[in-house]
């Protein structure tokens, strides 16, 4: 294999791609933080230009030849560049008309989602207000109005979403796949049989534990909170819009939100900066260059990215924290730490000058790392640094293990809901979205559809209409992989993993930034996991840590 020729082809491609990439990132930030329609139009044009570039049939023929013979490429990084280049070009080997239609549909869905704001009693609510009402209110009537108002974005998106799904399936079939699910699995370096087995194993491992958790612990406590029978609990009673985490009121006195009462968002941001700084990672520049508070037209979803692949200091964050003097929720703070973990991952990758341009992106296991770091907001030291007295902090930290147990099961059942919806809807996109969605929710979350409510509710979840197919599986696999990463990080620090705070662990921070996080796309995600933990993703290890432990029994005693 002529490695010099491969390098020439990739460099020629990058000379055309890099200017487009920079323009896209600049306009992305402008649009996501302001909703500016001119920026959105520019994004659509740039996204289409990139797709056209990646549709070049002559270049793809060469790249495919290199890809098919990649085992003969001795340079490991060059071989990986060929793989990434192939994945970028493959889905674009279609007609210009289909490229244009897909780009326009994706941009339309993003705009419509961002532009929508639920109106309740004549007033439009911000994303922060929606989340806090759902979390805090005990008024079932208000909760119902807010929850339904939030979900009414779905019919606005339905026509575009159906057309996009049909088009993605058509494109996949044009390229020789059974459908879009199969194509996106290959592009994500997922073995679809492995993904199906993963979710089957998760469902089997968690079925009885989830049933007991919900029927014996969650529902009775929520019923008491709202003054209704457990049979009359509705989706808006679970203190988050999608029941993707444990309701915060069910743990009695162990209410993590109370640690933030009287503290505004700026105080919490300072603690997060201090935390990352204590492990040797300066994020003050990231925070300064980010958009952290609500604005009209802004993306209501938290997202981290970077604006220049040649600049480690270009990582940025978009969030909607409560405006000071309002206090954030514990969930707001864990999201802040989570998204900034992505940003330090970007910072580490971009600082690794040995990585070629095409490999300057983390693998999907960045989600595992971010979810692991957000758990640092639940340690005893974290609560003490917020100003809690030692005894209260100690009691909360002791209970966090049980909260984590509930969160793990609830989140993975929620992830299974999304996967089954994606799998079934993409196989038959003519079916009723609401009917399928609520059947998936019944099976995996034991939730029932509100009587008389007819709405394509799945589309109210940002990731379903706006994020790449199968992306949510990154979160699910990350949760399971974290059982292995927790032990790995504890060994680096040299202390037991349980309740371990990473504050002042500079050795860990140095290893993260110079090694663990710095690999970018050098390895496929499963190879990375094997290299760093000695094995692949293991539902059995997750089951042993959570389901086979005594945590479920202890939780029922709270």
Coordinates of C-alpha atoms in Angstrom, one line a residue:
X1 CA 0.0 0.0 0.0
X2 CA 1.5 3.4 -1.1
X3 CA 1.4 5.4 2.1
X4 CA 2.7 8.5 0.4
X5 CA -0.2 8.4 -2.0
X6 CA -2.7 7.9 0.8
X7 CA -1.2 10.9 2.6
X8 CA -1.5 13.1 -0.5
X9 CA -5.2 12.2 -1.0
X10 CA -6.1 12.9 2.6
X11 CA -4.1 16.2 2.7
X12 CA -5.8 17.3 -0.5
X13 CA -9.2 16.6 1.1
X14 CA -8.2 18.4 4.3
X15 CA -7.2 21.5 2.4
X16 CA -10.8 21.8 1.2
X17 CA -12.4 20.6 4.4
X18 CA -10.7 22.6 7.1
X19 CA -11.9 26.1 6.0
X20 CA -15.4 24.8 5.8
X21 CA -15.1 23.2 9.2
X22 CA -14.0 26.4 10.8
X23 CA -16.8 28.4 9.2
X24 CA -19.3 25.8 10.4
X25 CA -18.1 26.0 14.0
X26 CA -18.2 29.8 14.1
X27 CA -21.8 29.9 12.7
X28 CA -22.9 27.0 14.9
X29 CA -21.9 29.0 18.0
X30 CA -23.7 32.1 16.8
X31 CA -26.9 30.3 16.0
X32 CA -26.9 28.1 19.1
X33 CA -26.5 31.1 21.5
X34 CA -28.8 33.5 19.7
X35 CA -31.1 31.7 17.3
X36 CA -29.9 34.1 14.6
X37 CA -31.6 33.1 11.4
X38 CA -28.8 34.3 9.2
X39 CA -26.4 32.0 11.1
X40 CA -28.8 29.2 10.7
X41 CA -29.0 29.8 6.9
X42 CA -25.2 30.0 6.8
X43 CA -25.0 26.7 8.7
X44 CA -27.3 25.0 6.2
X45 CA -25.1 26.2 3.3
X46 CA -21.9 25.1 5.0
X47 CA -23.3 21.7 6.0
X48 CA -24.4 21.1 2.4
X49 CA -21.0 22.2 1.1
X50 CA -19.3 19.7 3.5
X51 CA -21.7 16.9 2.3
X52 CA -20.9 17.8 -1.3
X53 CA -17.2 17.6 -0.6
X54 CA -17.7 14.2 1.1
X55 CA -19.7 13.0 -1.9
X56 CA -16.9 13.2 -4.4
X57 CA -17.0 9.8 -6.1
X58 CA -13.5 9.9 -7.4
X59 CA -12.0 10.5 -4.0
X60 CA -14.3 8.0 -2.4
X61 CA -13.2 5.3 -4.9
X62 CA -9.6 5.8 -3.7
X63 CA -10.5 6.0 -0.1
X64 CA -12.6 2.8 -0.3
X65 CA -9.6 1.1 -1.9
X66 CA -7.4 2.2 0.9
X67 CA -10.1 1.2 3.4
X68 CA -10.5 -2.3 2.0
X69 CA -6.7 -2.8 2.1
X70 CA -6.2 -0.9 5.4
X71 CA -4.6 -3.9 7.2
X72 CA -1.6 -3.4 4.8
X73 CA -1.1 0.2 6.1
X74 CA 1.8 0.0 8.6
X75 CA 1.4 3.6 9.9
X76 CA -1.2 3.1 12.7
X77 CA -2.4 6.8 12.7
X78 CA -2.6 6.9 8.9
X79 CA -4.7 3.7 8.9
X80 CA -7.1 5.2 11.4
X81 CA -7.3 8.4 9.3
X82 CA -8.4 6.2 6.3
X83 CA -11.1 4.6 8.4
X84 CA -12.4 8.0 9.6
X85 CA -12.3 9.4 6.1
X86 CA -14.2 6.4 4.8
X87 CA -16.9 6.8 7.4
X88 CA -17.3 10.5 6.5
X89 CA -17.6 9.9 2.8
X90 CA -19.7 6.7 2.7
X91 CA -23.2 8.2 3.7
X92 CA -22.7 11.0 1.2
X93 CA -22.4 8.8 -1.9
X94 CA -25.9 9.8 -3.1
X95 CA -27.5 12.3 -5.4
X96 CA -27.1 16.1 -4.8
X97 CA -30.8 16.4 -4.4
X98 CA -30.9 14.0 -1.5
X99 CA -27.9 15.7 0.1
X100 CA -29.7 19.0 -0.1
X101 CA -33.1 17.6 1.2
X102 CA -31.4 16.0 4.2
X103 CA -29.5 19.1 5.1
X104 CA -32.6 21.3 4.9
X105 CA -34.7 18.9 7.0
X106 CA -32.1 18.6 9.7
X107 CA -31.7 22.4 9.9
X108 CA -35.5 22.9 9.9
X109 CA -35.9 20.5 12.9
X110 CA -33.2 22.2 14.8
X111 CA -34.7 25.7 14.2
X112 CA -38.2 24.6 15.1
X113 CA -37.1 22.9 18.3
X114 CA -35.0 25.9 19.4
X115 CA -37.7 28.4 18.6
X116 CA -40.4 26.7 20.6
X117 CA -41.3 27.8 24.1
X118 CA -44.2 26.2 26.0
X119 CA -47.0 28.7 27.0
X120 CA -48.8 28.1 30.2
X121 CA -51.6 30.4 31.4
X122 CA -50.6 32.9 28.7
X123 CA -46.9 33.1 29.6
X124 CA -44.0 31.5 27.7
X125 CA -41.7 29.5 30.0
X126 CA -38.0 29.3 29.7
X127 CA -36.3 25.9 29.8
X128 CA -35.1 26.6 33.3
X129 CA -38.6 27.5 34.5
X130 CA -40.0 24.3 32.9
X131 CA -37.4 22.1 34.6
X132 CA -37.8 23.7 38.0
X133 CA -41.6 23.6 37.9
X134 CA -41.6 19.9 37.0
X135 CA -39.0 19.3 39.8
X136 CA -40.5 21.4 42.6
X137 CA -44.3 21.8 42.2
X138 CA -46.8 19.7 44.1
X139 CA -49.7 21.1 42.0
X140 CA -50.8 18.3 39.7
X141 CA -52.9 20.7 37.6
X142 CA -49.9 23.0 37.0
X143 CA -47.6 20.1 36.4
X144 CA -49.9 18.6 33.7
X145 CA -50.2 22.0 31.9
X146 CA -46.4 22.5 31.9
X147 CA -45.6 18.9 30.9
X148 CA -48.2 19.0 28.1
X149 CA -47.0 22.4 27.0
X150 CA -43.4 21.2 26.8
X151 CA -44.5 18.2 24.7
X152 CA -46.5 20.3 22.2
X153 CA -43.3 21.0 20.3
X154 CA -43.6 17.4 18.9
X155 CA -46.4 18.0 16.4
X156 CA -44.5 21.0 15.0
X157 CA -41.6 18.6 14.2
X158 CA -43.6 15.6 13.1
X159 CA -43.8 16.2 9.4
X160 CA -40.1 17.0 9.0
X161 CA -39.1 14.1 11.2
X162 CA -41.1 11.6 9.3
X163 CA -39.6 12.9 6.0
X164 CA -36.1 12.8 7.4
X165 CA -36.4 9.2 8.7
X166 CA -37.8 8.1 5.3
X167 CA -35.0 9.9 3.5
X168 CA -32.3 8.4 5.8
X169 CA -33.7 4.9 5.2
X170 CA -33.8 5.5 1.4
X171 CA -30.2 6.7 1.4
X172 CA -29.1 3.7 3.5
X173 CA -30.9 1.3 1.0
X174 CA -29.3 3.1 -1.9
X175 CA -25.9 2.3 -0.3
X176 CA -26.7 -1.3 0.2
X177 CA -27.9 -1.4 3.8
X178 CA -31.2 -2.8 5.0
X179 CA -32.0 0.6 6.6
X180 CA -30.7 3.7 8.4
X181 CA -30.2 1.8 11.7
X182 CA -27.8 -0.6 10.1
X183 CA -25.9 2.2 8.3
X184 CA -25.5 4.3 11.4
X185 CA -24.4 1.4 13.4
X186 CA -21.5 0.9 11.0
X187 CA -20.7 4.6 10.9
X188 CA -20.7 4.6 14.7
X189 CA -18.4 1.5 14.8
X190 CA -21.2 -0.4 16.6
X191 CA -21.8 -4.1 15.9
X192 CA -25.6 -4.0 15.7
X193 CA -25.8 -7.6 17.1
X194 CA -23.7 -6.4 20.0
X195 CA -26.0 -3.4 20.6
X196 CA -29.1 -5.6 20.5
X197 CA -27.5 -8.1 22.9
X198 CA -26.4 -5.2 25.2
X199 CA -30.0 -3.9 25.6
X200 CA -31.5 -7.4 25.9
X201 CA -29.0 -8.1 28.7
X202 CA -29.7 -4.8 30.4
X203 CA -33.4 -5.4 30.3
X204 CA -33.0 -8.9 31.7
X205 CA -30.6 -7.8 34.4
X206 CA -32.7 -4.9 35.6
X207 CA -36.3 -6.1 35.1
X208 CA -37.0 -7.3 38.6
X209 CA -34.9 -4.6 40.3
X210 CA -36.7 -1.9 38.4
X211 CA -40.1 -3.3 39.2
X212 CA -39.3 -3.5 42.9
X213 CA -37.8 0.0 42.8
X214 CA -40.7 1.6 41.1
X215 CA -43.6 -0.3 42.8
X216 CA -42.2 -0.4 46.4
X217 CA -40.2 2.7 46.7
X218 CA -40.8 5.4 44.0
X219 CA -44.5 5.2 43.4
X220 CA -45.7 5.1 47.0
X221 CA -43.6 8.1 47.9
X222 CA -44.7 10.1 44.9
X223 CA -48.3 9.2 45.5
X224 CA -48.0 10.6 49.1
X225 CA -46.3 13.7 47.8
X226 CA -49.1 14.5 45.4
X227 CA -52.0 13.2 47.4
X228 CA -53.1 10.6 44.8
X229 CA -53.1 6.8 44.6
X230 CA -50.1 5.1 43.0
X231 CA -52.4 4.0 40.2
X232 CA -53.2 7.6 39.4
X233 CA -49.6 8.8 39.0
X234 CA -49.0 10.4 35.6
X235 CA -45.7 11.1 33.7
X236 CA -45.6 14.7 35.0
X237 CA -45.4 13.5 38.6
X238 CA -41.9 12.0 38.3
X239 CA -40.0 15.3 38.8
X240 CA -38.3 15.3 35.4
X241 CA -40.0 15.4 32.1
X242 CA -39.0 12.0 30.9
X243 CA -38.4 9.9 34.1
X244 CA -34.7 9.6 33.1
X245 CA -33.4 10.0 36.6
X246 CA -34.6 9.3 40.1
X247 CA -37.2 11.8 41.4
X248 CA -35.4 14.0 43.9
X249 CA -38.1 14.0 46.6
X250 CA -38.2 10.2 47.2
X251 CA -35.1 10.1 49.3
X252 CA -36.6 11.9 52.3
X253 CA -34.1 14.2 54.0
X254 CA -31.5 13.3 51.4
X255 CA -32.5 16.1 49.1
X256 CA -29.4 17.2 47.2
X257 CA -31.1 20.4 46.0
X258 CA -31.0 21.8 49.5
X259 CA -27.2 22.1 49.4
X260 CA -27.7 24.8 46.7
X261 CA -30.3 26.9 48.4
X262 CA -29.0 30.4 49.0
X263 CA -26.2 29.8 46.5
X264 CA -26.5 31.4 43.1
X265 CA -25.2 30.0 39.8
X266 CA -22.0 32.1 39.9
X267 CA -21.0 30.7 43.3
X268 CA -21.5 27.2 41.9
X269 CA -19.5 28.0 38.7
X270 CA -16.7 29.1 40.9
X271 CA -16.7 25.8 42.8
X272 CA -16.6 23.9 39.5
X273 CA -13.7 26.0 38.3
X274 CA -11.9 25.3 41.6
X275 CA -12.6 21.6 41.3
X276 CA -11.1 21.2 37.9
X277 CA -8.3 23.5 38.8
X278 CA -7.5 21.3 41.8
X279 CA -6.7 18.4 39.5
X280 CA -4.5 20.6 37.4
X281 CA -7.0 21.5 34.6
X282 CA -7.6 25.3 34.2
X283 CA -11.2 25.7 32.8
X284 CA -11.5 29.5 33.6
X285 CA -10.9 30.3 29.9
X286 CA -13.6 27.8 28.8
X287 CA -16.1 29.3 31.3
X288 CA -15.3 32.8 30.2
X289 CA -15.9 32.0 26.6
X290 CA -19.1 30.1 27.2
X291 CA -22.8 31.0 27.2
X292 CA -24.2 29.8 30.5
X293 CA -27.5 31.6 31.0
X294 CA -30.8 31.7 29.1
X295 CA -31.3 34.0 26.2
X296 CA -34.2 34.3 23.7
X297 CA -33.7 31.9 20.7
X298 CA -30.9 30.0 22.4
X299 CA -30.7 26.2 22.3
X300 CA -32.5 25.0 25.4
X301 CA -30.3 21.9 25.5
X302 CA -26.9 21.8 27.2
X303 CA -24.0 21.2 24.7
X304 CA -20.2 21.4 24.7
X305 CA -18.1 21.6 21.6
X306 CA -14.9 23.4 20.3
X307 CA -14.6 26.2 17.8
X308 CA -11.2 25.6 16.3
X309 CA -9.5 22.1 15.9
X310 CA -6.1 23.9 16.0
X311 CA -6.8 25.7 19.3
X312 CA -7.0 23.8 22.6
X313 CA -8.5 26.9 24.2
X314 CA -11.5 27.0 21.9
X315 CA -13.6 24.5 23.8
X316 CA -16.9 26.1 24.8
X317 CA -20.2 25.3 26.6
X318 CA -23.8 26.3 26.0
X319 CA -26.1 26.0 29.1
X320 CA -29.2 27.5 30.6
X321 CA -28.3 27.9 34.3
X322 CA -30.7 29.9 36.5
X323 CA -29.9 33.6 36.4
X324 CA -28.4 34.9 39.7
X325 CA -29.6 35.4 42.4
X326 CA -31.7 32.2 41.7
X327 CA -30.2 28.9 42.9
X328 CA -29.4 26.0 40.6
X329 CA -30.7 22.5 41.2
X330 CA -28.3 19.6 41.9
X331 CA -29.2 18.4 38.4
X332 CA -28.1 21.7 36.9
X333 CA -24.8 21.5 38.6
X334 CA -24.1 17.9 37.6
X335 CA -24.9 18.8 34.0
X336 CA -22.4 21.7 34.3
X337 CA -19.7 19.4 35.5
X338 CA -20.7 16.8 32.8
X339 CA -20.5 19.2 29.9
X340 CA -17.2 20.8 31.1
X341 CA -15.8 17.3 31.3
X342 CA -16.5 17.1 27.5
X343 CA -14.7 20.4 27.2
X344 CA -11.6 19.3 29.0
X345 CA -11.7 16.2 26.8
X346 CA -11.6 18.4 23.7
X347 CA -8.9 20.5 25.3
X348 CA -6.8 17.4 25.9
X349 CA -7.3 16.1 22.4
X350 CA -6.6 19.4 20.7
X351 CA -3.4 19.9 22.7
X352 CA -2.1 16.5 21.4
X353 CA -0.1 17.7 18.4
X354 CA 0.8 14.2 17.5
X355 CA -2.8 13.6 16.5
X356 CA -3.7 14.2 12.8
X357 CA -6.5 16.6 12.1
X358 CA -9.0 13.9 11.3
X359 CA -8.4 12.2 14.7
X360 CA -9.0 15.4 16.8
X361 CA -12.3 14.2 18.2
X362 CA -13.0 12.1 21.3
X363 CA -14.6 8.6 20.9
X364 CA -18.1 8.1 22.1
X365 CA -16.6 7.1 25.5
X366 CA -16.3 10.8 26.2
X367 CA -19.9 10.3 27.5
X368 CA -18.6 7.7 30.0
X369 CA -16.0 10.1 31.3
X370 CA -18.4 13.0 31.5
X371 CA -21.0 10.9 33.5
X372 CA -18.2 9.7 35.8
X373 CA -17.1 13.3 36.5
X374 CA -20.6 14.6 37.2
X375 CA -20.7 12.1 40.2
X376 CA -18.1 14.3 41.8
X377 CA -20.9 16.7 42.7
X378 CA -22.2 14.0 45.1
X379 CA -19.1 13.5 47.3
X380 CA -18.8 14.5 51.0
X381 CA -16.0 16.9 50.1
X382 CA -18.2 18.6 47.4
X383 CA -21.0 19.3 49.9
X384 CA -18.6 20.6 52.6
X385 CA -17.1 23.0 50.1
X386 CA -20.6 24.2 49.3
X387 CA -20.8 25.2 53.0
X388 CA -22.6 22.2 54.5
X389 CA -21.7 21.1 57.9
X390 CA -19.6 17.9 58.1
X391 CA -22.4 15.7 59.6
X392 CA -25.0 16.7 57.0
X393 CA -22.4 16.2 54.2
X394 CA -21.4 12.8 55.5
X395 CA -25.1 11.6 55.8
X396 CA -25.8 12.8 52.2
X397 CA -22.7 11.2 50.8
X398 CA -23.5 7.9 52.5
X399 CA -27.0 8.0 50.9
X400 CA -25.6 8.9 47.5
X401 CA -24.7 5.3 46.7
X402 CA -28.4 4.4 47.0
X403 CA -29.4 7.4 44.9
X404 CA -26.8 6.3 42.3
X405 CA -28.3 2.8 42.4
X406 CA -31.8 4.2 41.6
X407 CA -30.4 6.6 38.9
X408 CA -28.5 3.8 37.2
X409 CA -31.5 1.6 36.8
X410 CA -33.9 4.4 35.8
X411 CA -31.5 5.9 33.3
X412 CA -30.7 2.6 31.6
X413 CA -34.4 1.7 31.4
X414 CA -34.9 5.1 29.8
X415 CA -32.1 4.5 27.3
X416 CA -33.7 1.2 26.4
X417 CA -36.9 3.1 25.7
X418 CA -35.1 5.4 23.2
X419 CA -33.3 2.5 21.5
X420 CA -36.4 0.4 21.1
X421 CA -38.3 3.5 19.7
X422 CA -35.5 4.2 17.2
X423 CA -35.2 0.6 16.2
X424 CA -38.9 0.1 15.7
X425 CA -39.8 3.5 14.1
X426 CA -36.9 3.4 11.6
X427 CA -38.1 -0.1 10.6
X428 CA -41.6 1.2 10.0
X429 CA -41.7 5.0 9.8
X430 CA -45.4 5.1 8.8
X431 CA -46.6 4.0 12.2
X432 CA -48.1 6.3 14.8
X433 CA -45.3 7.9 16.8
X434 CA -47.3 8.4 20.0
X435 CA -48.6 4.8 20.0
X436 CA -45.1 3.4 19.6
X437 CA -43.5 5.8 22.1
X438 CA -46.0 4.9 24.8
X439 CA -45.7 1.2 24.2
X440 CA -41.9 1.5 24.6
X441 CA -42.4 3.6 27.8
X442 CA -44.8 1.0 29.2
X443 CA -42.4 -1.8 28.5
X444 CA -39.3 -0.2 29.8
X445 CA -40.4 2.5 32.3
X446 CA -43.9 1.2 33.4
X447 CA -45.4 4.6 32.5
X448 CA -48.9 5.0 31.1
X449 CA -50.1 7.4 28.5
X450 CA -52.4 10.2 29.8
X451 CA -56.0 9.4 29.0
X452 CA -57.2 11.1 25.8
X453 CA -53.7 12.5 25.0
X454 CA -52.8 12.1 21.4
X455 CA -49.4 13.6 20.5
X456 CA -46.1 12.4 18.9
X457 CA -44.4 12.8 22.3
X458 CA -41.1 11.1 21.4
X459 CA -40.1 14.2 19.4
X460 CA -40.2 16.4 22.6
X461 CA -36.9 14.6 23.6
X462 CA -34.2 16.7 21.9
X463 CA -32.0 13.8 21.0
X464 CA -34.6 12.0 18.9
X465 CA -35.2 14.6 16.2
X466 CA -31.9 16.5 16.5
X467 CA -29.1 14.1 17.3
X468 CA -27.6 11.3 15.2
X469 CA -29.4 8.0 15.2
X470 CA -28.0 5.7 18.0
X471 CA -26.3 8.5 19.8
X472 CA -28.1 7.8 23.0
X473 CA -26.5 4.4 23.1
X474 CA -23.3 6.2 23.9
X475 CA -24.8 7.3 27.2
X476 CA -26.0 3.8 28.0
X477 CA -22.7 2.1 27.1
X478 CA -20.9 4.8 29.0
X479 CA -22.9 4.2 32.2
X480 CA -22.0 0.5 32.0
X481 CA -18.4 1.1 31.2
X482 CA -18.1 3.5 34.1
X483 CA -18.0 0.5 36.5
X484 CA -14.7 -0.3 34.9
X485 CA -13.5 3.3 34.8
X486 CA -14.3 4.0 38.5
X487 CA -11.8 1.3 39.5
X488 CA -9.2 2.5 36.9
X489 CA -9.3 6.1 38.2
X490 CA -9.2 5.0 41.9
X491 CA -6.0 2.9 41.1
X492 CA -4.4 6.0 39.6
X493 CA -5.2 8.0 42.8
X494 CA -4.2 5.1 45.1
X495 CA -7.4 5.1 47.2
X496 CA -10.6 3.0 47.5
X497 CA -13.2 3.9 44.8
X498 CA -16.2 4.2 47.0
X499 CA -17.2 7.8 47.6
X500 CA -13.8 8.9 46.3
X501 CA -13.4 12.7 45.7
X502 CA -11.0 13.7 43.0
X503 CA -10.3 17.1 44.6
X504 CA -6.6 17.9 44.5
X505 CA -5.7 14.7 42.6
X506 CA -3.2 16.3 40.3
X507 CA -1.7 13.0 39.4
X508 CA -5.1 11.9 38.1
X509 CA -5.5 15.2 36.2
X510 CA -2.1 14.9 34.6
X511 CA -2.8 11.4 33.4
X512 CA -6.2 12.3 32.1
X513 CA -5.0 15.3 30.1
X514 CA -1.8 13.7 28.8
X515 CA -2.9 10.1 28.2
X516 CA -6.5 8.9 28.8
X517 CA -8.3 11.8 27.3
X518 CA -5.6 12.7 24.7
X519 CA -6.1 9.8 22.4
X520 CA -9.0 11.3 20.4
X521 CA -10.1 9.0 17.6
X522 CA -6.8 7.1 17.6
X523 CA -8.7 3.9 18.5
X524 CA -12.2 2.7 17.9
X525 CA -14.2 3.0 21.2
X526 CA -14.2 -0.7 21.9
X527 CA -10.4 -1.0 21.3
X528 CA -9.9 2.0 23.7
X529 CA -11.9 0.2 26.4
X530 CA -9.9 -2.9 26.0
X531 CA -6.6 -1.1 26.2
X532 CA -7.4 0.9 29.3
X533 CA -9.5 -1.7 31.3
X534 CA -8.4 -5.0 29.9
X535 CA -11.9 -5.9 28.6
X536 CA -14.9 -4.9 26.6
X537 CA -18.2 -3.4 27.8
X538 CA -19.6 -5.7 30.4
X539 CA -23.3 -5.7 31.4
X540 CA -22.4 -8.6 33.8
X541 CA -19.9 -6.4 35.6
X542 CA -22.5 -3.6 35.9
X543 CA -25.0 -6.2 37.2
X544 CA -22.6 -7.5 39.8
X545 CA -21.9 -4.0 41.0
X546 CA -25.5 -2.8 41.2
X547 CA -28.1 -5.4 40.9
X548 CA -26.4 -8.2 42.8
X549 CA -25.4 -5.8 45.7
X550 CA -27.4 -5.1 48.8
X551 CA -28.2 -1.5 47.6
X552 CA -31.8 -2.3 46.5
X553 CA -32.6 -3.8 49.9
X554 CA -31.0 -0.8 51.8
X555 CA -32.9 1.6 49.6
X556 CA -36.2 0.2 50.7
X557 CA -35.3 0.9 54.4
X558 CA -34.8 4.6 53.9

